[in-house]
Amino acid sequence: MRVFVLSCVVALLFSVCSSAAAITNAQRLARGLPPLPPKFGRALPGYARTPTVAAENSSPSSAPHKTFTGRILVKGHDGKRLGHLSNRAAGINGVNFGASSADLHVSFTSSRSQHGLIDIQAVDAHGSSYIGTTSNAVLATGSSTFVSFGKVIKTPAHSPPVPVDQHHADESAIWTFDSRSHELNVHYVNPNGHEAKTTIAYNSHDNTIFFVGDIGAYNAAHPGGHVSPITLYIDLTDDSTTDK
């Protein structure tokens, strides 16, 4: 009998506590009970979210842009360093085999995705310009055509060559930058708007750099001088990376 009565009392107390916890703060106040404390992890009316909870639920901010400065290192098809890109008043084409003061210095800002096209600005005393393609030939497999390399105006990404004068058409946003290897890759857009498979070519006989779609086809059509593929890298200077 005593066990039965004790069980009834416990059940009654549990029921009262459960119903009290289930009622709203307004009902609690009407019955002379204190209001319930706010529950953390969600915002209730009249209560601000704690800084910790707000930070945990906020979306991560985008990575900042990074600006790089330095020189452009030219490497042969065997990985051997040939030198840095030359900077002359007449143009940037060719490798500098003289004093380092004649090297071209450049600056660019990386894309947020690390895979987007970028413009590379020439930093020199010859005026503000970018580096890219300066003609509008069609590059393709099996074709011996080529596109010239030099200083250009700034053009939109994924744009075909933009006419500058009677003899030149420019593209600047043709580069991608590998943040690990620091290699620069070229993505030339043909006049029809389609991206062409592009190889950076070097003629050591006259020290010129240009772009081709098929280096074998180019050499077959120009037997006088053998042209070889090269790669370009950003040779970063000290303290050359800044966040934006």
mmCIF file of C-alpha atoms in Angstrom:
data_model
loop_
_atom_site.group_PDB
_atom_site.id
_atom_site.type_symbol
_atom_site.label_atom_id
_atom_site.label_comp_id
_atom_site.label_asym_id
_atom_site.label_seq_id
_atom_site.Cartn_x
_atom_site.Cartn_y
_atom_site.Cartn_z
ATOM 1 C CA MET A 1 0.000 0.000 0.000
ATOM 2 C CA ARG A 2 2.786 2.374 0.904
ATOM 3 C CA VAL A 3 4.595 1.518 -2.318
ATOM 4 C CA PHE A 4 1.452 2.266 -4.310
ATOM 5 C CA VAL A 5 0.965 5.662 -2.630
ATOM 6 C CA LEU A 6 4.638 6.563 -3.122
ATOM 7 C CA SER A 7 4.416 5.664 -6.815
ATOM 8 C CA CYS A 8 1.351 7.877 -7.218
ATOM 9 C CA VAL A 9 3.125 10.800 -5.575
ATOM 10 C CA VAL A 10 6.175 10.431 -7.820
ATOM 11 C CA ALA A 11 3.986 10.206 -10.915
ATOM 12 C CA LEU A 12 2.056 13.315 -9.838
ATOM 13 C CA LEU A 13 5.228 15.311 -9.266
ATOM 14 C CA PHE A 14 6.645 14.230 -12.649
ATOM 15 C CA SER A 15 3.409 15.277 -14.371
ATOM 16 C CA VAL A 16 3.455 18.673 -12.696
ATOM 17 C CA CYS A 17 7.105 19.261 -13.613
ATOM 18 C CA SER A 18 6.532 18.206 -17.214
ATOM 19 C CA SER A 19 3.492 20.433 -17.659
ATOM 20 C CA ALA A 20 5.320 23.315 -16.012
ATOM 21 C CA ALA A 21 8.248 22.911 -18.413
ATOM 22 C CA ALA A 22 5.889 22.736 -21.383
ATOM 23 C CA ILE A 23 3.973 25.935 -20.671
ATOM 24 C CA THR A 24 5.067 29.260 -22.107
ATOM 25 C CA ASN A 25 6.785 32.006 -20.144
ATOM 26 C CA ALA A 26 3.564 34.036 -20.228
ATOM 27 C CA GLN A 27 1.637 31.169 -18.647
ATOM 28 C CA ARG A 28 4.381 30.707 -16.067
ATOM 29 C CA LEU A 29 4.248 34.359 -15.079
ATOM 30 C CA ALA A 30 0.441 34.167 -14.801
ATOM 31 C CA ARG A 31 0.831 31.286 -12.342
ATOM 32 C CA GLY A 32 3.468 33.100 -10.306
ATOM 33 C CA LEU A 33 6.344 31.003 -11.683
ATOM 34 C CA PRO A 34 9.688 32.472 -12.875
ATOM 35 C CA PRO A 35 10.324 32.539 -16.655
ATOM 36 C CA LEU A 36 12.441 29.853 -18.263
ATOM 37 C CA PRO A 37 16.042 30.826 -19.205
ATOM 38 C CA PRO A 38 16.806 31.178 -22.937
ATOM 39 C CA LYS A 39 18.021 28.101 -24.804
ATOM 40 C CA PHE A 40 21.445 28.509 -26.380
ATOM 41 C CA GLY A 41 22.107 27.519 -29.972
ATOM 42 C CA ARG A 42 19.022 29.284 -31.387
ATOM 43 C CA ALA A 43 17.690 32.806 -31.177
ATOM 44 C CA LEU A 44 14.426 33.270 -29.237
ATOM 45 C CA PRO A 45 12.292 36.423 -29.538
ATOM 46 C CA GLY A 46 13.789 39.069 -27.323
ATOM 47 C CA TYR A 47 17.160 37.335 -27.003
ATOM 48 C CA ALA A 48 20.244 38.070 -29.126
ATOM 49 C CA ARG A 49 22.415 35.242 -30.382
ATOM 50 C CA THR A 50 25.652 34.849 -28.479
ATOM 51 C CA PRO A 51 28.813 35.797 -30.429
ATOM 52 C CA THR A 52 30.041 32.189 -30.309
ATOM 53 C CA VAL A 53 26.830 30.778 -31.774
ATOM 54 C CA ALA A 54 26.636 33.505 -34.390
ATOM 55 C CA ALA A 55 30.221 32.817 -35.471
ATOM 56 C CA GLU A 56 29.622 29.058 -35.680
ATOM 57 C CA ASN A 57 26.581 29.527 -37.912
ATOM 58 C CA SER A 58 27.980 32.195 -40.192
ATOM 59 C CA SER A 59 29.269 31.234 -43.643
ATOM 60 C CA PRO A 60 33.042 31.353 -44.139
ATOM 61 C CA SER A 61 34.356 34.485 -45.813
ATOM 62 C CA SER A 62 35.908 34.246 -49.247
ATOM 63 C CA ALA A 63 39.670 33.972 -49.464
ATOM 64 C CA PRO A 64 41.314 37.343 -50.103
ATOM 65 C CA HIS A 65 42.873 38.257 -53.415
ATOM 66 C CA LYS A 66 46.662 38.031 -53.421
ATOM 67 C CA THR A 67 48.869 40.417 -55.362
ATOM 68 C CA PHE A 68 52.215 39.100 -56.620
ATOM 69 C CA THR A 69 55.191 40.996 -57.983
ATOM 70 C CA GLY A 70 58.397 39.711 -59.492
ATOM 71 C CA ARG A 71 60.090 38.801 -62.765
ATOM 72 C CA ILE A 72 59.206 36.208 -65.389
ATOM 73 C CA LEU A 73 61.629 33.290 -65.497
ATOM 74 C CA VAL A 74 62.020 31.442 -68.796
ATOM 75 C CA LYS A 75 62.830 27.717 -68.737
ATOM 76 C CA GLY A 76 63.628 25.461 -71.681
ATOM 77 C CA HIS A 77 61.809 22.242 -72.538
ATOM 78 C CA ASP A 78 64.401 20.369 -70.454
ATOM 79 C CA GLY A 79 63.696 22.524 -67.381
ATOM 80 C CA LYS A 80 66.938 24.487 -67.707
ATOM 81 C CA ARG A 81 66.818 28.156 -66.731
ATOM 82 C CA LEU A 82 67.358 30.360 -69.772
ATOM 83 C CA GLY A 83 67.008 33.712 -68.025
ATOM 84 C CA HIS A 84 64.369 36.324 -67.291
ATOM 85 C CA LEU A 85 62.089 38.071 -69.729
ATOM 86 C CA SER A 86 63.737 41.144 -71.196
ATOM 87 C CA ASN A 87 62.364 44.669 -70.835
ATOM 88 C CA ARG A 88 63.224 47.040 -73.634
ATOM 89 C CA ALA A 89 61.626 50.256 -74.786
ATOM 90 C CA ALA A 90 61.024 48.556 -78.137
ATOM 91 C CA GLY A 91 59.251 45.609 -76.486
ATOM 92 C CA ILE A 92 59.482 42.799 -73.969
ATOM 93 C CA ASN A 93 60.102 39.942 -76.352
ATOM 94 C CA GLY A 94 63.118 37.729 -75.692
ATOM 95 C CA VAL A 95 65.322 36.535 -72.850
ATOM 96 C CA ASN A 96 67.597 39.000 -71.098
ATOM 97 C CA PHE A 97 71.205 37.778 -71.175
ATOM 98 C CA GLY A 98 72.617 40.997 -69.752
ATOM 99 C CA ALA A 99 72.362 42.845 -66.441
ATOM 100 C CA SER A 100 69.397 42.092 -64.188
ATOM 101 C CA SER A 101 68.392 45.752 -64.396
ATOM 102 C CA ALA A 102 67.077 44.948 -67.884
ATOM 103 C CA ASP A 103 64.670 42.278 -66.582
ATOM 104 C CA LEU A 104 60.948 42.916 -66.913
ATOM 105 C CA HIS A 105 59.151 43.332 -63.583
ATOM 106 C CA VAL A 106 55.479 42.424 -63.421
ATOM 107 C CA SER A 107 52.549 42.501 -61.021
ATOM 108 C CA PHE A 108 49.228 40.676 -60.977
ATOM 109 C CA THR A 109 46.350 39.825 -58.671
ATOM 110 C CA SER A 110 45.276 36.204 -58.358
ATOM 111 C CA SER A 111 41.694 35.129 -58.902
ATOM 112 C CA ARG A 112 39.620 33.897 -55.931
ATOM 113 C CA SER A 113 39.269 30.449 -57.492
ATOM 114 C CA GLN A 114 43.013 30.164 -58.217
ATOM 115 C CA HIS A 115 42.018 28.855 -61.639
ATOM 116 C CA GLY A 116 40.599 31.978 -63.277
ATOM 117 C CA LEU A 117 42.219 34.055 -66.000
ATOM 118 C CA ILE A 118 44.391 36.955 -64.902
ATOM 119 C CA ASP A 119 46.028 40.043 -66.406
ATOM 120 C CA ILE A 120 49.758 40.541 -65.860
ATOM 121 C CA GLN A 121 50.849 44.160 -65.718
ATOM 122 C CA ALA A 122 54.302 45.286 -66.793
ATOM 123 C CA VAL A 123 55.918 47.432 -64.099
ATOM 124 C CA ASP A 124 58.417 49.692 -65.831
ATOM 125 C CA ALA A 125 59.200 53.233 -66.849
ATOM 126 C CA HIS A 126 57.822 52.835 -70.355
ATOM 127 C CA GLY A 127 54.190 53.442 -69.426
ATOM 128 C CA SER A 128 51.344 51.323 -68.098
ATOM 129 C CA SER A 129 50.733 48.160 -70.106
ATOM 130 C CA TYR A 130 50.077 44.438 -69.840
ATOM 131 C CA ILE A 131 51.675 41.423 -71.485
ATOM 132 C CA GLY A 132 49.830 39.086 -73.836
ATOM 133 C CA THR A 133 49.198 38.314 -77.488
ATOM 134 C CA THR A 134 49.464 41.024 -80.139
ATOM 135 C CA SER A 135 48.037 39.389 -83.275
ATOM 136 C CA ASN A 136 44.917 37.485 -84.267
ATOM 137 C CA ALA A 137 45.907 34.319 -86.122
ATOM 138 C CA VAL A 138 43.949 31.090 -85.666
ATOM 139 C CA LEU A 139 45.912 28.516 -83.648
ATOM 140 C CA ALA A 140 45.053 24.858 -84.215
ATOM 141 C CA THR A 141 46.526 21.374 -84.343
ATOM 142 C CA GLY A 142 48.202 20.781 -87.701
ATOM 143 C CA SER A 143 48.518 24.516 -88.380
ATOM 144 C CA SER A 144 51.841 26.370 -88.666
ATOM 145 C CA THR A 145 50.345 29.706 -87.672
ATOM 146 C CA PHE A 146 51.647 31.686 -84.707
ATOM 147 C CA VAL A 147 50.603 34.600 -82.507
ATOM 148 C CA SER A 148 53.025 37.320 -81.430
ATOM 149 C CA PHE A 149 53.904 38.135 -77.824
ATOM 150 C CA GLY A 150 54.359 41.628 -76.412
ATOM 151 C CA LYS A 151 52.907 44.523 -74.473
ATOM 152 C CA VAL A 152 49.142 44.919 -74.848
ATOM 153 C CA ILE A 153 46.166 46.872 -73.651
ATOM 154 C CA LYS A 154 43.887 45.381 -71.004
ATOM 155 C CA THR A 155 41.127 43.246 -72.526
ATOM 156 C CA PRO A 156 38.218 41.239 -71.026
ATOM 157 C CA ALA A 157 38.684 37.622 -70.018
ATOM 158 C CA HIS A 158 37.599 35.014 -72.611
ATOM 159 C CA SER A 159 37.567 37.741 -75.272
ATOM 160 C CA PRO A 160 38.890 37.129 -78.784
ATOM 161 C CA PRO A 161 41.640 39.490 -80.005
ATOM 162 C CA VAL A 162 40.661 43.150 -79.622
ATOM 163 C CA PRO A 163 41.765 45.339 -82.585
ATOM 164 C CA VAL A 164 44.173 48.088 -81.546
ATOM 165 C CA ASP A 165 45.295 49.393 -84.930
ATOM 166 C CA GLN A 166 45.637 48.184 -88.496
ATOM 167 C CA HIS A 167 48.324 45.638 -87.613
ATOM 168 C CA HIS A 168 47.655 44.591 -84.016
ATOM 169 C CA ALA A 169 44.915 42.913 -82.015
ATOM 170 C CA ASP A 170 45.476 42.328 -78.304
ATOM 171 C CA GLU A 171 44.544 39.842 -75.596
ATOM 172 C CA SER A 172 45.702 40.378 -72.014
ATOM 173 C CA ALA A 173 43.607 38.080 -69.773
ATOM 174 C CA ILE A 174 45.113 34.883 -71.160
ATOM 175 C CA TRP A 175 47.101 33.698 -68.126
ATOM 176 C CA THR A 176 46.528 31.288 -65.282
ATOM 177 C CA PHE A 177 48.892 31.088 -62.308
ATOM 178 C CA ASP A 178 49.755 27.928 -60.391
ATOM 179 C CA SER A 179 50.320 29.082 -56.808
ATOM 180 C CA ARG A 180 52.347 25.941 -55.985
ATOM 181 C CA SER A 181 54.771 25.772 -58.915
ATOM 182 C CA HIS A 182 54.465 29.485 -59.874
ATOM 183 C CA GLU A 183 54.061 28.432 -63.505
ATOM 184 C CA LEU A 184 52.175 30.645 -65.938
ATOM 185 C CA ASN A 185 49.972 28.921 -68.521
ATOM 186 C CA VAL A 186 48.517 30.513 -71.637
ATOM 187 C CA HIS A 187 44.898 30.322 -72.807
ATOM 188 C CA TYR A 188 44.696 32.150 -76.132
ATOM 189 C CA VAL A 189 41.228 32.701 -77.585
ATOM 190 C CA ASN A 190 40.917 32.381 -81.363
ATOM 191 C CA PRO A 191 39.056 35.067 -83.346
ATOM 192 C CA ASN A 192 35.995 32.782 -83.424
ATOM 193 C CA GLY A 193 35.771 32.959 -79.618
ATOM 194 C CA HIS A 194 37.013 29.415 -78.910
ATOM 195 C CA GLU A 195 40.024 28.788 -76.686
ATOM 196 C CA ALA A 196 42.974 27.277 -78.525
ATOM 197 C CA LYS A 197 45.500 24.775 -77.233
ATOM 198 C CA THR A 198 48.494 27.068 -76.889
ATOM 199 C CA THR A 199 52.223 26.370 -76.653
ATOM 200 C CA ILE A 200 54.806 29.005 -75.733
ATOM 201 C CA ALA A 201 57.578 28.805 -78.331
ATOM 202 C CA TYR A 202 61.143 30.132 -78.336
ATOM 203 C CA ASN A 203 63.432 30.771 -81.282
ATOM 204 C CA SER A 204 66.976 30.859 -79.910
ATOM 205 C CA HIS A 205 68.439 32.149 -83.204
ATOM 206 C CA ASP A 206 66.752 35.532 -82.987
ATOM 207 C CA ASN A 207 65.774 35.398 -79.272
ATOM 208 C CA THR A 208 62.021 35.701 -79.795
ATOM 209 C CA ILE A 209 59.069 34.283 -77.881
ATOM 210 C CA PHE A 210 55.660 33.657 -79.447
ATOM 211 C CA PHE A 211 52.695 31.268 -79.290
ATOM 212 C CA VAL A 212 51.737 28.361 -81.544
ATOM 213 C CA GLY A 213 49.009 25.768 -81.695
ATOM 214 C CA ASP A 214 51.243 23.005 -83.110
ATOM 215 C CA ILE A 215 55.005 23.413 -82.681
ATOM 216 C CA GLY A 216 55.741 20.418 -84.934
ATOM 217 C CA ALA A 217 53.718 21.929 -87.768
ATOM 218 C CA TYR A 218 55.435 25.272 -87.262
ATOM 219 C CA ASN A 219 58.930 23.745 -87.434
ATOM 220 C CA ALA A 220 57.977 21.780 -90.549
ATOM 221 C CA ALA A 221 56.882 24.980 -92.253
ATOM 222 C CA HIS A 222 59.999 26.900 -91.106
ATOM 223 C CA PRO A 223 62.966 24.530 -91.598
ATOM 224 C CA GLY A 224 65.501 27.344 -91.320
ATOM 225 C CA GLY A 225 65.413 27.555 -87.540
ATOM 226 C CA HIS A 226 64.296 25.053 -84.933
ATOM 227 C CA VAL A 227 61.775 26.387 -82.400
ATOM 228 C CA SER A 228 61.382 24.693 -79.028
ATOM 229 C CA PRO A 229 58.695 24.869 -76.351
ATOM 230 C CA ILE A 230 59.407 26.825 -73.160
ATOM 231 C CA THR A 231 57.647 27.444 -69.868
ATOM 232 C CA LEU A 232 57.261 30.693 -67.964
ATOM 233 C CA TYR A 233 57.334 31.101 -64.196
ATOM 234 C CA ILE A 234 56.906 33.988 -61.788
ATOM 235 C CA ASP A 235 60.194 34.555 -59.965
ATOM 236 C CA LEU A 236 58.820 36.271 -56.874
ATOM 237 C CA THR A 237 60.735 39.032 -55.148
ATOM 238 C CA ASP A 238 61.053 39.228 -51.360
ATOM 239 C CA ASP A 239 57.886 40.366 -49.589
ATOM 240 C CA SER A 240 56.118 40.355 -52.952
ATOM 241 C CA THR A 241 52.810 38.870 -51.846
ATOM 242 C CA THR A 242 50.082 41.013 -50.304
ATOM 243 C CA ASP A 243 46.442 40.315 -49.448
ATOM 244 C CA LYS A 244 43.613 42.513 -50.649
#
